[in-house]
Amino acid sequence: MEKIAFSAELAKIHESELDPHEKSMLAEAVRQMDMAYAPYSHFFVGAAVLMENGNIHGGCNQENASYPLCMCGERVALYHATISDPGVRIKALAITARGTKKGLNRPVFPCGACRQVIHEYERRNKHSIALYFRTEDGDVYISENGSQLLPFGFDESFLLD
Ligand code: THU
């Protein structure tokens, strides 16, 4: 039997060591976290997208009393970015979160649906999107792309010639 393995690699750095564009993206993600609408889960997710032209667009989770309608912060930020700067390549996405759980001092990774959306944008852009995960202590874990977080992902090649 043949076995097929996938692996993922993250770099770890402190936010103080990032370049000014990366720092601004992280700062926007933190600002967005404080604007999240999360009265049900009390889990506040802030995200920010850095564009190739240097623009930054934020997003935060938007909950609803009809729970399945809740929208993740990552997707709000990505959709915000793509309609604000049409045709401009997305360079990076930063994510940070806090909830009621004490000591959640670790990176919060995107849910499966958000990974699928990130994957679509990478294919649409024909370029990878770097993901920055910021912990409460300001440590930042970086994935060079989103696709490594979605092994065996679904894409247009299953649908189109
Ligand atoms: N949430 C996000 O915004 N991003 C994720 O990647 C995971 C979950 C939100 C959805 C919901 O508002 C709350 O966090 C709890 O699941």
mmCIF file of C-alpha atoms in Angstrom, residues 12-145:
data_model
loop_
_atom_site.group_PDB
_atom_site.id
_atom_site.type_symbol
_atom_site.label_atom_id
_atom_site.label_comp_id
_atom_site.label_asym_id
_atom_site.label_seq_id
_atom_site.Cartn_x
_atom_site.Cartn_y
_atom_site.Cartn_z
ATOM 1 C CA LYS A 12 7.250 31.767 15.236
ATOM 2 C CA ILE A 13 8.298 35.375 15.795
ATOM 3 C CA HIS A 14 7.387 38.182 18.222
ATOM 4 C CA GLU A 15 5.250 41.007 16.808
ATOM 5 C CA SER A 16 7.935 43.529 17.790
ATOM 6 C CA GLU A 17 10.200 41.971 15.121
ATOM 7 C CA LEU A 18 7.734 42.398 12.246
ATOM 8 C CA ASP A 19 8.062 45.028 9.508
ATOM 9 C CA PRO A 20 5.837 48.156 9.595
ATOM 10 C CA HIS A 21 3.244 46.761 7.128
ATOM 11 C CA GLU A 22 2.954 43.547 9.113
ATOM 12 C CA LYS A 23 2.686 45.498 12.381
ATOM 13 C CA SER A 24 -0.109 47.670 10.959
ATOM 14 C CA MET A 25 -1.967 44.571 9.774
ATOM 15 C CA LEU A 26 -1.668 43.004 13.250
ATOM 16 C CA ALA A 27 -2.774 46.258 14.901
ATOM 17 C CA GLU A 28 -5.864 46.340 12.671
ATOM 18 C CA ALA A 29 -6.685 42.726 13.587
ATOM 19 C CA VAL A 30 -6.499 43.671 17.302
ATOM 20 C CA ARG A 31 -8.694 46.734 16.705
ATOM 21 C CA GLN A 32 -11.216 44.562 14.858
ATOM 22 C CA MET A 33 -11.263 42.023 17.696
ATOM 23 C CA ASP A 34 -12.560 44.767 19.980
ATOM 24 C CA MET A 35 -15.346 45.521 17.464
ATOM 25 C CA ALA A 36 -16.509 41.916 17.056
ATOM 26 C CA TYR A 37 -20.231 41.288 17.511
ATOM 27 C CA ALA A 38 -20.189 38.126 19.610
ATOM 28 C CA PRO A 39 -22.961 38.366 22.256
ATOM 29 C CA TYR A 40 -23.584 34.596 22.174
ATOM 30 C CA SER A 41 -20.161 32.956 22.144
ATOM 31 C CA HIS A 42 -18.240 35.861 23.732
ATOM 32 C CA PHE A 43 -15.437 34.739 21.431
ATOM 33 C CA PHE A 44 -14.089 37.845 19.732
ATOM 34 C CA VAL A 45 -12.176 37.299 16.487
ATOM 35 C CA GLY A 46 -10.337 40.091 14.705
ATOM 36 C CA ALA A 47 -8.819 39.719 11.260
ATOM 37 C CA ALA A 48 -7.036 42.010 8.836
ATOM 38 C CA VAL A 49 -5.925 41.642 5.240
ATOM 39 C CA LEU A 50 -2.765 43.244 3.842
ATOM 40 C CA MET A 51 -3.011 43.969 0.110
ATOM 41 C CA GLU A 52 -0.195 44.101 -2.429
ATOM 42 C CA ASN A 53 -0.703 47.895 -2.665
ATOM 43 C CA GLY A 54 -0.217 48.275 1.111
ATOM 44 C CA ASN A 55 -3.897 48.817 1.958
ATOM 45 C CA ILE A 56 -5.271 47.034 5.001
ATOM 46 C CA HIS A 57 -8.881 45.891 5.375
ATOM 47 C CA GLY A 58 -10.298 44.493 8.586
ATOM 48 C CA GLY A 59 -13.111 42.241 9.652
ATOM 49 C CA CYS A 60 -14.507 40.675 12.795
ATOM 50 C CA ASN A 61 -17.020 37.943 13.549
ATOM 51 C CA GLN A 62 -20.700 38.832 13.207
ATOM 52 C CA GLU A 63 -23.023 36.637 15.232
ATOM 53 C CA ASN A 64 -26.756 36.167 14.937
ATOM 54 C CA ALA A 65 -29.490 34.895 17.258
ATOM 55 C CA SER A 66 -30.055 32.350 14.517
ATOM 56 C CA TYR A 67 -26.719 30.692 15.265
ATOM 57 C CA PRO A 68 -25.912 29.106 11.890
ATOM 58 C CA LEU A 69 -25.880 32.592 10.358
ATOM 59 C CA CYS A 70 -22.796 33.630 12.353
ATOM 60 C CA MET A 71 -19.958 34.732 10.094
ATOM 61 C CA CYS A 72 -16.292 34.342 10.987
ATOM 62 C CA GLY A 73 -13.983 37.330 11.209
ATOM 63 C CA GLU A 74 -11.619 35.908 8.589
ATOM 64 C CA ARG A 75 -14.302 35.748 5.927
ATOM 65 C CA VAL A 76 -15.649 39.217 6.766
ATOM 66 C CA ALA A 77 -12.099 40.596 6.320
ATOM 67 C CA LEU A 78 -11.466 38.718 3.073
ATOM 68 C CA TYR A 79 -14.775 39.804 1.533
ATOM 69 C CA HIS A 80 -14.234 43.369 2.749
ATOM 70 C CA ALA A 81 -10.763 43.361 1.148
ATOM 71 C CA THR A 82 -11.821 41.915 -2.173
ATOM 72 C CA ILE A 83 -14.649 44.401 -2.734
ATOM 73 C CA SER A 84 -12.608 47.373 -1.479
ATOM 74 C CA ASP A 85 -9.584 46.747 -3.710
ATOM 75 C CA PRO A 86 -10.886 44.818 -6.720
ATOM 76 C CA GLY A 87 -8.152 43.115 -8.721
ATOM 77 C CA VAL A 88 -5.466 43.801 -6.139
ATOM 78 C CA ARG A 89 -3.632 40.762 -4.838
ATOM 79 C CA ILE A 90 -4.117 39.732 -1.218
ATOM 80 C CA LYS A 91 -0.707 39.347 0.430
ATOM 81 C CA ALA A 92 -1.464 38.305 3.969
ATOM 82 C CA LEU A 93 -4.209 37.714 6.524
ATOM 83 C CA ALA A 94 -3.774 38.273 10.258
ATOM 84 C CA ILE A 95 -5.999 36.667 12.880
ATOM 85 C CA THR A 96 -6.272 37.195 16.612
ATOM 86 C CA ALA A 97 -8.950 36.221 19.120
ATOM 87 C CA ARG A 98 -9.974 36.272 22.766
ATOM 88 C CA GLY A 99 -12.759 34.485 24.575
ATOM 89 C CA THR A 100 -13.943 33.717 28.060
ATOM 90 C CA LYS A 101 -11.511 30.839 28.484
ATOM 91 C CA LYS A 102 -8.636 31.983 30.689
ATOM 92 C CA GLY A 103 -5.092 31.682 29.420
ATOM 93 C CA LEU A 104 -5.967 31.101 25.781
ATOM 94 C CA ASN A 105 -2.461 32.145 24.933
ATOM 95 C CA ARG A 106 -2.089 30.214 21.710
ATOM 96 C CA PRO A 107 -2.764 30.856 18.045
ATOM 97 C CA VAL A 108 -6.389 30.552 16.968
ATOM 98 C CA PHE A 109 -6.516 28.818 13.607
ATOM 99 C CA PRO A 110 -9.286 29.353 11.048
ATOM 100 C CA CYS A 111 -12.229 26.983 10.916
ATOM 101 C CA GLY A 112 -12.577 24.605 7.977
ATOM 102 C CA ALA A 113 -14.979 26.879 6.081
ATOM 103 C CA CYS A 114 -12.543 29.804 6.302
ATOM 104 C CA ARG A 115 -9.675 27.572 5.152
ATOM 105 C CA GLN A 116 -11.734 26.681 2.092
ATOM 106 C CA VAL A 117 -12.362 30.375 1.364
ATOM 107 C CA ILE A 118 -8.665 31.233 1.824
ATOM 108 C CA HIS A 119 -7.820 28.374 -0.546
ATOM 109 C CA GLU A 120 -10.194 29.808 -3.179
ATOM 110 C CA TYR A 121 -8.574 33.254 -2.916
ATOM 111 C CA GLU A 122 -5.128 31.751 -3.328
ATOM 112 C CA ARG A 123 -6.220 30.030 -6.514
ATOM 113 C CA ARG A 124 -8.071 33.118 -7.741
ATOM 114 C CA ASN A 125 -5.010 35.317 -7.041
ATOM 115 C CA LYS A 126 -2.653 32.664 -8.406
ATOM 116 C CA HIS A 127 -0.558 33.472 -5.356
ATOM 117 C CA SER A 128 -0.235 32.298 -1.788
ATOM 118 C CA ILE A 129 -1.636 34.265 1.152
ATOM 119 C CA ALA A 130 0.582 34.331 4.238
ATOM 120 C CA LEU A 131 -1.338 33.752 7.468
ATOM 121 C CA TYR A 132 -0.324 35.464 10.723
ATOM 122 C CA PHE A 133 -1.748 34.101 13.980
ATOM 123 C CA ARG A 134 -1.237 36.392 16.960
ATOM 124 C CA THR A 135 -1.435 35.170 20.545
ATOM 125 C CA GLU A 136 -2.409 37.336 23.534
ATOM 126 C CA ASP A 137 1.288 37.700 24.414
ATOM 127 C CA GLY A 138 2.101 39.099 20.969
ATOM 128 C CA ASP A 139 3.782 35.981 19.632
ATOM 129 C CA VAL A 140 3.027 35.536 15.961
ATOM 130 C CA TYR A 141 2.894 32.209 14.166
ATOM 131 C CA ILE A 142 3.237 32.500 10.392
ATOM 132 C CA SER A 143 2.098 30.052 7.753
ATOM 133 C CA GLU A 144 3.565 30.921 4.345
ATOM 134 C CA ASN A 145 0.276 29.998 2.720
#
